[in-house]
mmCIF file of C-alpha atoms in Angstrom:
data_model
loop_
_atom_site.group_PDB
_atom_site.id
_atom_site.type_symbol
_atom_site.label_atom_id
_atom_site.label_comp_id
_atom_site.label_asym_id
_atom_site.label_seq_id
_atom_site.Cartn_x
_atom_site.Cartn_y
_atom_site.Cartn_z
ATOM 1 C CA UNK F 30 -9.385 20.413 155.214
ATOM 2 C CA UNK F 31 -6.767 20.846 157.949
ATOM 3 C CA UNK F 32 -4.344 18.763 155.944
ATOM 4 C CA UNK F 33 -4.654 21.089 152.959
ATOM 5 C CA UNK F 34 -4.133 24.135 155.083
ATOM 6 C CA UNK F 35 -1.032 22.542 156.605
ATOM 7 C CA UNK F 36 0.412 21.808 153.179
ATOM 8 C CA UNK F 37 -0.165 25.353 152.013
ATOM 9 C CA UNK F 38 1.470 26.874 155.084
ATOM 10 C CA UNK F 39 4.502 24.632 154.656
ATOM 11 C CA UNK F 40 4.764 25.684 151.013
ATOM 12 C CA UNK F 41 4.649 29.334 151.953
ATOM 13 C CA UNK F 42 7.437 28.746 154.510
ATOM 14 C CA UNK F 43 9.621 27.077 151.912
ATOM 15 C CA UNK F 44 9.097 29.938 149.371
ATOM 16 C CA UNK F 45 9.762 32.613 151.983
ATOM 17 C CA UNK F 46 12.867 30.835 153.213
ATOM 18 C CA UNK F 47 14.221 30.439 149.660
ATOM 19 C CA UNK F 48 13.676 34.110 148.929
ATOM 20 C CA UNK F 49 15.454 35.026 152.160
ATOM 21 C CA UNK F 50 18.456 32.851 151.328
ATOM 22 C CA UNK F 51 18.621 34.308 147.795
ATOM 23 C CA UNK F 52 18.519 37.850 149.157
ATOM 24 C CA UNK F 53 21.309 37.024 151.636
ATOM 25 C CA UNK F 54 23.446 35.641 148.799
ATOM 26 C CA UNK F 55 22.931 38.798 146.688
ATOM 27 C CA UNK F 56 23.816 41.033 149.632
ATOM 28 C CA UNK F 57 26.908 38.976 150.349
ATOM 29 C CA UNK F 58 28.050 39.256 146.718
ATOM 30 C CA UNK F 59 27.528 42.999 146.727
ATOM 31 C CA UNK F 60 29.404 43.335 149.954
ATOM 32 C CA UNK F 61 32.388 41.201 148.893
ATOM 33 C CA UNK F 62 32.555 42.891 145.440
ATOM 34 C CA UNK F 63 32.538 46.289 147.163
ATOM 35 C CA UNK F 64 35.409 45.245 149.400
ATOM 36 C CA UNK F 65 37.203 43.685 146.409
ATOM 37 C CA UNK F 66 37.170 46.983 144.430
ATOM 38 C CA UNK F 67 40.088 47.166 141.980
ATOM 39 C CA UNK F 68 43.044 49.281 143.144
ATOM 40 C CA UNK F 69 45.268 50.678 140.416
ATOM 41 C CA UNK F 70 49.022 50.879 141.049
ATOM 42 C CA UNK F 71 50.539 54.186 139.979
ATOM 43 C CA UNK F 72 53.770 56.166 140.118
ATOM 44 C CA UNK F 73 53.693 59.762 141.247
ATOM 45 C CA UNK F 74 55.694 62.959 141.364
ATOM 46 C CA UNK F 75 55.149 66.330 143.019
ATOM 47 C CA UNK F 76 54.278 69.414 141.041
ATOM 48 C CA UNK F 77 57.393 71.652 140.953
ATOM 49 C CA UNK F 78 58.572 74.912 139.493
ATOM 50 C CA UNK F 79 61.380 74.654 136.947
ATOM 51 C CA UNK F 80 62.753 76.338 133.816
ATOM 52 C CA UNK F 81 61.265 75.043 130.541
ATOM 53 C CA UNK F 82 62.588 75.665 127.045
ATOM 54 C CA UNK F 83 60.273 74.769 124.174
ATOM 55 C CA UNK F 84 62.108 73.010 121.333
ATOM 56 C CA UNK F 85 61.165 72.299 117.709
ATOM 57 C CA UNK F 86 63.153 69.404 116.180
ATOM 58 C CA UNK F 87 63.912 69.092 112.470
ATOM 59 C CA UNK F 88 66.369 67.437 110.097
ATOM 60 C CA UNK F 89 68.117 68.791 107.059
ATOM 61 C CA UNK F 90 71.410 69.464 105.243
ATOM 62 C CA UNK F 91 74.430 71.707 105.760
ATOM 63 C CA UNK F 92 75.055 74.281 103.011
ATOM 64 C CA UNK F 93 77.293 77.341 102.610
ATOM 65 C CA UNK F 94 75.614 80.687 103.182
ATOM 66 C CA UNK F 95 77.418 82.114 100.147
ATOM 67 C CA UNK F 96 77.677 79.775 97.152
ATOM 68 C CA UNK F 97 77.774 80.586 93.405
ATOM 69 C CA UNK F 98 77.225 78.253 90.482
ATOM 70 C CA UNK F 99 79.330 79.333 87.479
ATOM 71 C CA UNK F 100 77.853 78.890 84.015
ATOM 72 C CA UNK F 101 79.372 80.266 80.780
ATOM 73 C CA UNK F 102 77.599 83.128 79.096
ATOM 74 C CA UNK F 103 78.972 82.058 75.688
ATOM 75 C CA UNK F 104 79.355 78.690 74.015
ATOM 76 C CA UNK F 105 82.801 77.239 73.385
ATOM 77 C CA UNK F 106 85.511 74.657 74.071
ATOM 78 C CA UNK F 107 87.431 74.747 77.321
ATOM 79 C CA UNK F 108 91.120 75.368 76.545
ATOM 80 C CA UNK F 109 92.378 76.381 79.990
ATOM 81 C CA UNK F 110 91.426 75.018 83.422
ATOM 82 C CA UNK F 111 94.155 75.864 85.992
ATOM 83 C CA UNK F 112 92.109 74.811 89.065
ATOM 84 C CA UNK F 113 90.636 71.650 90.524
ATOM 85 C CA UNK F 114 87.879 70.702 93.011
ATOM 86 C CA UNK F 115 88.864 71.622 96.578
ATOM 87 C CA UNK F 116 91.179 74.470 95.612
ATOM 88 C CA UNK F 117 90.937 77.701 97.538
ATOM 89 C CA UNK F 118 90.457 80.700 95.279
ATOM 90 C CA UNK F 119 90.521 84.464 95.765
ATOM 91 C CA UNK F 120 87.928 86.864 94.443
ATOM 92 C CA UNK F 121 88.752 87.710 90.821
ATOM 93 C CA UNK F 122 91.051 84.759 90.306
ATOM 94 C CA UNK F 123 91.148 83.263 86.750
ATOM 95 C CA UNK F 124 89.359 79.940 86.585
ATOM 96 C CA UNK F 125 88.485 78.879 82.993
ATOM 97 C CA UNK F 126 89.098 80.022 79.432
ATOM 98 C CA UNK F 127 87.015 79.005 76.484
ATOM 99 C CA UNK F 128 88.491 78.910 72.945
ATOM 100 C CA UNK F 129 88.371 82.522 71.872
ATOM 101 C CA UNK F 130 89.171 82.177 68.122
ATOM 102 C CA UNK F 131 85.649 82.790 66.787
ATOM 103 C CA UNK F 132 85.136 85.682 69.175
ATOM 104 C CA UNK F 133 88.391 87.305 68.187
ATOM 105 C CA UNK F 134 87.315 87.013 64.553
ATOM 106 C CA UNK F 135 83.975 88.586 65.358
ATOM 107 C CA UNK F 136 85.722 91.427 67.169
ATOM 108 C CA UNK F 137 88.058 92.040 64.274
ATOM 109 C CA UNK F 138 85.149 91.993 61.794
ATOM 110 C CA UNK F 139 83.248 94.439 63.949
ATOM 111 C CA UNK F 140 86.311 96.662 64.181
ATOM 112 C CA UNK F 141 86.702 96.643 60.395
ATOM 113 C CA UNK F 142 82.991 97.560 60.002
ATOM 114 C CA UNK F 143 83.440 100.391 62.438
ATOM 115 C CA UNK F 144 86.445 101.788 60.672
ATOM 116 C CA UNK F 145 84.658 101.615 57.311
ATOM 117 C CA UNK F 146 81.640 103.374 58.762
ATOM 118 C CA UNK F 147 83.830 106.100 60.166
ATOM 119 C CA UNK F 148 85.683 106.584 56.838
ATOM 120 C CA UNK F 149 82.366 106.760 54.960
ATOM 121 C CA UNK F 150 81.168 109.362 57.475
ATOM 122 C CA UNK F 151 84.308 111.421 56.918
ATOM 123 C CA UNK F 152 83.701 111.396 53.096
ATOM 124 C CA UNK F 153 80.098 112.392 53.464
ATOM 125 C CA UNK F 154 80.996 115.192 55.830
ATOM 126 C CA UNK F 155 83.408 116.474 53.196
ATOM 127 C CA UNK F 156 80.694 116.280 50.581
ATOM 128 C CA UNK F 157 78.310 118.077 52.856
ATOM 129 C CA UNK F 158 80.805 120.954 53.412
ATOM 130 C CA UNK F 159 81.205 121.317 49.641
ATOM 131 C CA UNK F 160 77.535 121.388 48.798
ATOM 132 C CA UNK F 161 76.838 123.680 51.680
ATOM 133 C CA UNK F 162 79.301 126.186 50.293
ATOM 134 C CA UNK F 163 77.777 125.875 46.835
ATOM 135 C CA UNK F 164 74.312 126.448 48.322
ATOM 136 C CA UNK F 165 75.396 129.574 50.210
ATOM 137 C CA UNK F 166 77.110 130.957 47.117
ATOM 138 C CA UNK F 167 74.084 130.414 44.911
ATOM 139 C CA UNK F 168 71.837 131.901 47.562
ATOM 140 C CA UNK F 169 73.866 135.165 47.593
ATOM 141 C CA UNK F 170 73.787 135.324 43.836
ATOM 142 C CA UNK F 171 70.030 134.773 43.879
ATOM 143 C CA UNK F 172 69.641 137.628 46.365
ATOM 144 C CA UNK F 173 71.507 139.865 43.893
ATOM 145 C CA UNK F 174 69.314 138.618 40.986
ATOM 146 C CA UNK F 175 72.398 137.025 39.444
ATOM 147 C CA UNK F 176 71.006 133.410 39.755
ATOM 148 C CA UNK F 177 67.740 131.767 38.784
ATOM 149 C CA UNK F 178 65.250 130.174 41.131
ATOM 150 C CA UNK F 179 65.986 126.807 39.519
ATOM 151 C CA UNK F 180 69.701 127.098 40.403
ATOM 152 C CA UNK F 181 68.841 127.974 44.003
ATOM 153 C CA UNK F 182 66.510 125.004 44.403
ATOM 154 C CA UNK F 183 69.003 122.673 42.864
ATOM 155 C CA UNK F 184 71.729 123.825 45.327
ATOM 156 C CA UNK F 185 69.312 123.600 48.249
ATOM 157 C CA UNK F 186 68.340 120.036 47.241
ATOM 158 C CA UNK F 187 71.976 118.962 46.985
ATOM 159 C CA UNK F 188 72.757 120.451 50.403
ATOM 160 C CA UNK F 189 69.800 118.823 52.152
ATOM 161 C CA UNK F 190 70.558 115.464 50.542
ATOM 162 C CA UNK F 191 74.188 115.585 51.691
ATOM 163 C CA UNK F 192 73.079 116.567 55.189
ATOM 164 C CA UNK F 193 70.688 113.567 55.372
ATOM 165 C CA UNK F 194 73.425 111.207 54.236
ATOM 166 C CA UNK F 195 75.741 112.508 57.002
ATOM 167 C CA UNK F 196 73.047 111.981 59.594
ATOM 168 C CA UNK F 197 72.349 108.421 58.285
ATOM 169 C CA UNK F 198 75.972 107.569 58.308
ATOM 170 C CA UNK F 199 76.343 108.848 61.835
ATOM 171 C CA UNK F 200 73.694 106.283 62.848
ATOM 172 C CA UNK F 201 75.619 103.622 61.005
ATOM 173 C CA UNK F 202 78.778 104.544 62.965
ATOM 174 C CA UNK F 203 76.900 104.353 66.233
ATOM 175 C CA UNK F 204 75.557 100.857 65.279
ATOM 176 C CA UNK F 205 79.009 99.745 64.261
ATOM 177 C CA UNK F 206 80.407 100.966 67.636
ATOM 178 C CA UNK F 207 77.770 98.977 69.540
ATOM 179 C CA UNK F 208 78.541 95.863 67.494
ATOM 180 C CA UNK F 209 82.237 96.299 68.236
ATOM 181 C CA UNK F 210 81.515 96.708 71.996
ATOM 182 C CA UNK F 211 79.343 93.564 71.930
ATOM 183 C CA UNK F 212 82.068 91.666 70.254
ATOM 184 C CA UNK F 213 84.542 92.866 72.883
ATOM 185 C CA UNK F 214 82.211 91.789 75.660
ATOM 186 C CA UNK F 215 81.627 88.415 74.066
ATOM 187 C CA UNK F 216 85.406 87.865 73.794
ATOM 188 C CA UNK F 217 85.820 88.856 77.443
ATOM 189 C CA UNK F 218 83.226 86.261 78.476
ATOM 190 C CA UNK F 219 85.540 83.477 77.245
ATOM 191 C CA UNK F 220 87.597 84.096 80.389
ATOM 192 C CA UNK F 221 85.805 83.232 83.652
ATOM 193 C CA UNK F 222 86.922 84.564 87.098
ATOM 194 C CA UNK F 223 85.923 83.770 90.642
ATOM 195 C CA UNK F 224 83.088 86.005 91.927
ATOM 196 C CA UNK F 225 84.124 85.509 95.575
ATOM 197 C CA UNK F 226 86.787 84.236 97.905
ATOM 198 C CA UNK F 227 86.137 80.644 98.730
ATOM 199 C CA UNK F 228 86.572 76.981 97.824
ATOM 200 C CA UNK F 229 85.725 75.109 94.636
ATOM 201 C CA UNK F 230 83.175 72.603 95.984
ATOM 202 C CA UNK F 231 82.002 71.290 92.625
ATOM 203 C CA UNK F 232 83.891 70.809 89.330
ATOM 204 C CA UNK F 233 82.897 68.232 86.703
ATOM 205 C CA UNK F 234 84.176 69.715 83.415
ATOM 206 C CA UNK F 235 87.564 69.127 81.747
ATOM 207 C CA UNK F 236 89.814 70.717 79.156
ATOM 208 C CA UNK F 237 88.571 70.015 75.634
ATOM 209 C CA UNK F 238 84.909 69.740 76.703
ATOM 210 C CA UNK F 239 82.416 71.919 74.776
ATOM 211 C CA UNK F 240 80.050 73.802 76.995
ATOM 212 C CA UNK F 241 76.822 75.700 76.241
ATOM 213 C CA UNK F 242 76.287 79.353 77.054
ATOM 214 C CA UNK F 243 73.464 80.637 79.149
ATOM 215 C CA UNK F 244 71.624 81.687 75.954
ATOM 216 C CA UNK F 245 70.901 77.951 75.587
ATOM 217 C CA UNK F 246 68.560 77.149 78.496
ATOM 218 C CA UNK F 247 70.574 77.532 81.753
ATOM 219 C CA UNK F 248 73.926 76.745 80.212
ATOM 220 C CA UNK F 249 76.446 74.116 81.352
ATOM 221 C CA UNK F 250 77.250 74.075 85.079
ATOM 222 C CA UNK F 251 81.069 74.507 85.182
ATOM 223 C CA UNK F 252 81.780 74.698 88.863
ATOM 224 C CA UNK F 253 80.497 75.897 92.268
ATOM 225 C CA UNK F 254 82.523 78.267 94.406
ATOM 226 C CA UNK F 255 81.494 78.362 98.106
ATOM 227 C CA UNK F 256 82.569 80.336 101.143
ATOM 228 C CA UNK F 257 82.999 77.574 103.708
ATOM 229 C CA UNK F 258 83.726 80.007 106.518
ATOM 230 C CA UNK F 259 79.982 80.802 106.645
ATOM 231 C CA UNK F 260 77.760 77.711 106.865
ATOM 232 C CA UNK F 261 74.070 77.221 107.563
ATOM 233 C CA UNK F 262 71.720 74.274 108.158
ATOM 234 C CA UNK F 263 68.613 74.163 105.903
ATOM 235 C CA UNK F 264 66.059 72.095 107.800
ATOM 236 C CA UNK F 265 62.451 71.167 107.003
ATOM 237 C CA UNK F 266 59.974 72.002 109.757
ATOM 238 C CA UNK F 267 56.396 70.694 109.977
ATOM 239 C CA UNK F 268 53.629 73.220 109.166
ATOM 240 C CA UNK F 269 52.264 72.857 112.772
ATOM 241 C CA UNK F 270 55.659 73.779 114.298
ATOM 242 C CA UNK F 271 56.901 76.492 111.919
ATOM 243 C CA UNK F 272 54.548 79.074 113.394
ATOM 244 C CA UNK F 273 56.407 78.708 116.752
ATOM 245 C CA UNK F 274 59.760 79.733 115.192
ATOM 246 C CA UNK F 275 61.058 83.311 114.833
ATOM 247 C CA UNK F 276 64.099 84.779 113.147
ATOM 248 C CA UNK F 277 66.755 85.113 115.832
ATOM 249 C CA UNK F 278 65.805 81.917 117.743
ATOM 250 C CA UNK F 279 68.802 79.966 118.977
ATOM 251 C CA UNK F 280 69.358 76.354 117.940
ATOM 252 C CA UNK F 281 71.578 73.395 118.674
ATOM 253 C CA UNK F 282 72.772 71.418 115.647
ATOM 254 C CA UNK F 283 74.211 67.945 115.519
ATOM 255 C CA UNK F 284 75.939 66.864 112.269
ATOM 256 C CA UNK F 285 75.953 63.107 111.680
ATOM 257 C CA UNK F 286 79.590 63.094 110.683
ATOM 258 C CA UNK F 287 80.619 64.739 113.979
ATOM 259 C CA UNK F 288 78.822 62.364 116.315
ATOM 260 C CA UNK F 289 77.597 63.947 119.553
ATOM 261 C CA UNK F 290 79.367 67.311 118.961
ATOM 262 C CA UNK F 291 76.926 70.192 119.104
ATOM 263 C CA UNK F 292 77.107 73.376 117.042
ATOM 264 C CA UNK F 293 75.252 76.531 118.072
ATOM 265 C CA UNK F 294 73.339 78.566 115.492
ATOM 266 C CA UNK F 295 70.698 81.251 114.965
ATOM 267 C CA UNK F 296 67.598 81.120 112.773
ATOM 268 C CA UNK F 297 68.306 83.469 109.841
ATOM 269 C CA UNK F 298 65.406 82.797 107.539
ATOM 270 C CA UNK F 299 61.989 81.121 107.520
ATOM 271 C CA UNK F 300 60.605 79.987 104.192
ATOM 272 C CA UNK F 301 57.219 81.284 102.966
ATOM 273 C CA UNK F 302 56.653 78.563 100.350
ATOM 274 C CA UNK F 303 55.525 75.104 101.435
ATOM 275 C CA UNK F 304 57.544 72.036 100.477
ATOM 276 C CA UNK F 305 55.016 69.203 99.938
ATOM 277 C CA UNK F 306 56.036 65.589 99.797
ATOM 278 C CA UNK F 307 53.964 62.365 99.319
ATOM 279 C CA UNK F 308 51.246 61.403 96.834
ATOM 280 C CA UNK F 309 47.596 61.813 97.603
ATOM 281 C CA UNK F 310 45.930 64.157 100.185
ATOM 282 C CA UNK F 311 46.262 61.685 103.026
ATOM 283 C CA UNK F 312 49.982 60.941 102.482
ATOM 284 C CA UNK F 313 51.032 64.520 101.898
ATOM 285 C CA UNK F 314 53.417 66.112 104.330
ATOM 286 C CA UNK F 315 53.767 69.886 104.305
ATOM 287 C CA UNK F 316 57.019 71.382 105.541
ATOM 288 C CA UNK F 317 58.730 74.727 105.395
ATOM 289 C CA UNK F 318 62.477 75.360 104.933
ATOM 290 C CA UNK F 319 64.148 77.060 107.863
ATOM 291 C CA UNK F 320 67.785 78.290 107.625
ATOM 292 C CA UNK F 321 70.000 78.299 110.704
ATOM 293 C CA UNK F 322 73.357 80.056 110.473
ATOM 294 C CA UNK F 323 76.152 78.284 112.427
ATOM 295 C CA UNK F 324 77.877 80.633 114.877
ATOM 296 C CA UNK F 325 81.318 78.931 114.714
ATOM 297 C CA UNK F 326 81.450 76.352 111.921
ATOM 298 C CA UNK F 327 84.184 73.782 111.966
ATOM 299 C CA UNK F 328 86.552 73.967 108.936
ATOM 300 C CA UNK F 329 85.921 70.269 108.301
ATOM 301 C CA UNK F 330 82.189 70.740 107.750
ATOM 302 C CA UNK F 331 81.274 70.042 104.144
ATOM 303 C CA UNK F 332 78.198 71.055 102.077
ATOM 304 C CA UNK F 333 75.532 68.342 101.914
ATOM 305 C CA UNK F 334 76.201 66.822 105.319
ATOM 306 C CA UNK F 335 73.104 65.567 107.154
ATOM 307 C CA UNK F 336 72.118 67.220 110.439
ATOM 308 C CA UNK F 337 69.520 67.345 113.238
ATOM 309 C CA UNK F 338 68.469 70.677 114.711
ATOM 310 C CA UNK F 339 66.746 71.623 117.932
ATOM 311 C CA UNK F 340 65.342 75.153 117.665
ATOM 312 C CA UNK F 341 64.700 76.800 121.021
ATOM 313 C CA UNK F 342 61.510 78.748 120.410
ATOM 314 C CA UNK F 343 60.656 79.982 123.887
ATOM 315 C CA UNK F 344 61.978 79.739 127.428
ATOM 316 C CA UNK F 345 60.052 80.292 130.684
ATOM 317 C CA UNK F 346 61.724 80.405 134.088
ATOM 318 C CA UNK F 347 60.397 79.069 137.398
ATOM 319 C CA UNK F 348 57.006 77.917 136.136
ATOM 320 C CA UNK F 349 54.755 75.176 137.524
ATOM 321 C CA UNK F 350 55.282 72.007 135.581
ATOM 322 C CA UNK F 351 54.684 68.251 135.543
ATOM 323 C CA UNK F 352 56.119 65.385 133.490
ATOM 324 C CA UNK F 353 54.631 65.587 130.066
ATOM 325 C CA UNK F 354 53.087 62.100 130.242
ATOM 326 C CA UNK F 355 50.914 63.242 133.177
ATOM 327 C CA UNK F 356 48.647 65.258 130.886
ATOM 328 C CA UNK F 357 45.934 63.185 129.196
ATOM 329 C CA UNK F 358 42.474 63.770 127.765
ATOM 330 C CA UNK F 359 39.077 62.985 129.221
ATOM 331 C CA UNK F 360 35.517 64.047 128.469
ATOM 332 C CA UNK F 361 34.458 66.830 130.837
ATOM 333 C CA UNK F 362 32.075 66.100 133.669
ATOM 334 C CA UNK F 363 28.483 66.787 132.569
ATOM 335 C CA UNK F 364 26.005 68.511 134.888
ATOM 336 C CA UNK F 365 23.265 66.535 136.582
ATOM 337 C CA UNK F 366 19.863 67.424 135.135
ATOM 338 C CA UNK F 367 16.437 66.312 136.412
ATOM 339 C CA UNK F 368 13.579 65.829 133.961
ATOM 340 C CA UNK F 369 11.355 67.809 136.378
ATOM 341 C CA UNK F 370 13.660 70.816 136.712
ATOM 342 C CA UNK F 371 16.985 71.923 138.006
ATOM 343 C CA UNK F 372 17.160 69.439 140.883
ATOM 344 C CA UNK F 373 19.945 66.856 140.838
ATOM 345 C CA UNK F 374 19.112 63.894 138.648
ATOM 346 C CA UNK F 375 20.700 61.576 136.079
ATOM 347 C CA UNK F 376 23.859 62.869 134.309
ATOM 348 C CA UNK F 377 23.436 63.615 130.627
ATOM 349 C CA UNK F 378 26.472 64.178 128.359
ATOM 350 C CA UNK F 379 26.385 67.012 125.939
ATOM 351 C CA UNK F 380 26.761 66.097 122.268
ATOM 352 C CA UNK F 381 29.029 69.177 121.772
ATOM 353 C CA UNK F 382 31.437 68.172 124.545
ATOM 354 C CA UNK F 383 35.083 67.763 123.534
ATOM 355 C CA UNK F 384 37.906 66.018 125.448
ATOM 356 C CA UNK F 385 39.762 68.288 127.803
ATOM 357 C CA UNK F 386 43.238 68.188 129.168
ATOM 358 C CA UNK F 387 43.426 66.681 132.654
ATOM 359 C CA UNK F 388 45.918 65.511 135.255
ATOM 360 C CA UNK F 389 45.237 62.958 137.959
ATOM 361 C CA UNK F 390 46.180 64.110 141.483
ATOM 362 C CA UNK F 391 46.494 61.584 144.337
ATOM 363 C CA UNK F 392 44.501 62.624 147.443
ATOM 364 C CA UNK F 393 43.740 60.173 150.274
ATOM 365 C CA UNK F 394 44.632 57.212 148.054
ATOM 366 C CA UNK F 395 42.133 58.361 145.446
ATOM 367 C CA UNK F 396 42.876 59.654 141.941
ATOM 368 C CA UNK F 397 41.208 63.080 141.559
ATOM 369 C CA UNK F 398 40.815 64.266 137.948
ATOM 370 C CA UNK F 399 41.860 67.874 137.625
ATOM 371 C CA UNK F 400 41.211 69.826 134.382
ATOM 372 C CA UNK F 401 44.307 71.920 133.536
ATOM 373 C CA UNK F 402 45.477 74.567 131.110
ATOM 374 C CA UNK F 403 48.889 73.893 129.692
ATOM 375 C CA UNK F 404 51.612 76.108 128.237
ATOM 376 C CA UNK F 405 54.916 75.411 126.612
ATOM 377 C CA UNK F 406 56.726 72.079 126.887
ATOM 378 C CA UNK F 407 59.976 70.356 126.194
ATOM 379 C CA UNK F 408 60.786 66.636 125.766
ATOM 380 C CA UNK F 409 60.224 65.887 129.463
ATOM 381 C CA UNK F 410 58.021 68.517 131.133
ATOM 382 C CA UNK F 411 55.042 70.663 130.355
ATOM 383 C CA UNK F 412 54.038 73.974 131.891
ATOM 384 C CA UNK F 413 50.800 74.063 133.914
ATOM 385 C CA UNK F 414 49.215 77.539 133.554
ATOM 386 C CA UNK F 415 46.094 76.729 135.549
ATOM 387 C CA UNK F 416 44.548 73.849 137.541
ATOM 388 C CA UNK F 417 47.375 72.645 139.896
ATOM 389 C CA UNK F 418 49.358 73.971 142.874
ATOM 390 C CA UNK F 419 52.982 73.425 143.773
ATOM 391 C CA UNK F 420 53.526 70.321 145.885
ATOM 392 C CA UNK F 421 50.478 68.395 144.715
ATOM 393 C CA UNK F 422 51.183 64.730 143.953
ATOM 394 C CA UNK F 423 50.413 63.879 140.347
ATOM 395 C CA UNK F 424 50.231 60.441 138.651
ATOM 396 C CA UNK F 425 53.192 59.971 136.272
ATOM 397 C CA UNK F 426 52.577 56.352 135.241
ATOM 398 C CA UNK F 427 52.082 53.768 134.065
ATOM 399 C CA UNK F 428 50.923 54.966 130.641
ATOM 400 C CA UNK F 429 48.027 52.541 130.491
ATOM 401 C CA UNK F 430 46.657 53.772 133.778
ATOM 402 C CA UNK F 431 46.883 57.448 132.739
ATOM 403 C CA UNK F 432 45.531 57.035 129.234
ATOM 404 C CA UNK F 433 42.639 54.477 129.947
ATOM 405 C CA UNK F 434 42.177 53.087 133.416
ATOM 406 C CA UNK F 435 42.063 56.062 135.751
ATOM 407 C CA UNK F 436 38.824 57.851 136.380
ATOM 408 C CA UNK F 437 37.800 60.414 138.994
ATOM 409 C CA UNK F 438 37.804 58.965 142.564
ATOM 410 C CA UNK F 439 39.294 55.647 141.628
ATOM 411 C CA UNK F 440 41.350 53.992 144.372
ATOM 412 C CA UNK F 441 45.085 53.946 143.725
ATOM 413 C CA UNK F 442 48.217 52.649 145.393
ATOM 414 C CA UNK F 443 51.735 53.895 144.971
ATOM 415 C CA UNK F 444 53.896 51.188 143.414
ATOM 416 C CA UNK F 445 56.652 51.809 145.973
ATOM 417 C CA UNK F 446 54.343 51.344 149.033
ATOM 418 C CA UNK F 447 52.695 48.337 147.309
ATOM 419 C CA UNK F 448 56.095 46.636 146.828
ATOM 420 C CA UNK F 449 56.998 47.213 150.451
ATOM 421 C CA UNK F 450 53.816 45.550 151.649
ATOM 422 C CA UNK F 451 54.623 42.516 149.502
ATOM 423 C CA UNK F 452 58.051 42.089 151.123
ATOM 424 C CA UNK F 453 56.400 41.560 154.486
#
């Protein structure tokens, strides 16, 4: 009996000892893991006040502000073309003549018809004067009972008929005059003159070529005359950015052919109609045309040159700002809720929560997540409207740490201080 009791007590000692050793191992692992907590290396910069100019970037083409496409109003063969592409022309200068023979013939025919109508009118007026005199004479005789009613009615009928013929012929003369004027206008259209002072920037027709007038669809494009002293950039701006732009905004323009040279300009027009590119709803890109007039265009600038524009939409001076990469998104902290009431308990995330803009501030070697409200930005810095103070040290990198790794109260180490410790 005593042996059995001895065995049982030894067994209890072994079990108790094993549990104690296991507990000590667990506590040691927890302790060492706690001391071996991951430290994230970061770069930082202090919150400062600076001037920020918000910029919208876009690409497009250079075009003249004033440009006219010349198309003939009548059809014919080109018989005179005294200019060539690149020539400077003055307003009203003769440019092209179409073969006028058929239009001269039409004018002459119309003139002959007009002369005939006028001669006929003269004859009918003479006839009217005669029958009018006869009518008045018969009327006086009738009043003296020296003529019959039948004679009076016959004279009246002749007079009214002659009067109607004169009126009808007067209408014919007016029609003939309109036809003659139209023929004159058509003949005049065979000569084409420059509508403005400028340069011929497009010319693809030659002497002997037959061209169609504008009565046939749009007519043949003869040439384009452009005023190269007034140039503008037509750029396509994304639908999300176009609402930031206003007429009068200043812009910097770089033209590919001129390298790094910058040209200043002013927004003169913002399109109201969308320009959609791409096939399918997912691939579609919606842009709007924005025109920027160049302030001092170079005389070597040519229509159709490619350009990049930076439109300055808003400037704020001396505002709190941080490097743009500092601002990231995190889910907001949810409030602690206890099942039994309002006492602190387990955290429960709201289904309606949305990511909010945050910046990580370094305090006592810990990254503190600070919700912020941002304003305008440029390529490098973003305005902080609310959430930070001047002089605070914010995490600026690396990108992986800001976008994924950092959380509130995570231990951090500045890369500079970390590298110094390694040297020792």
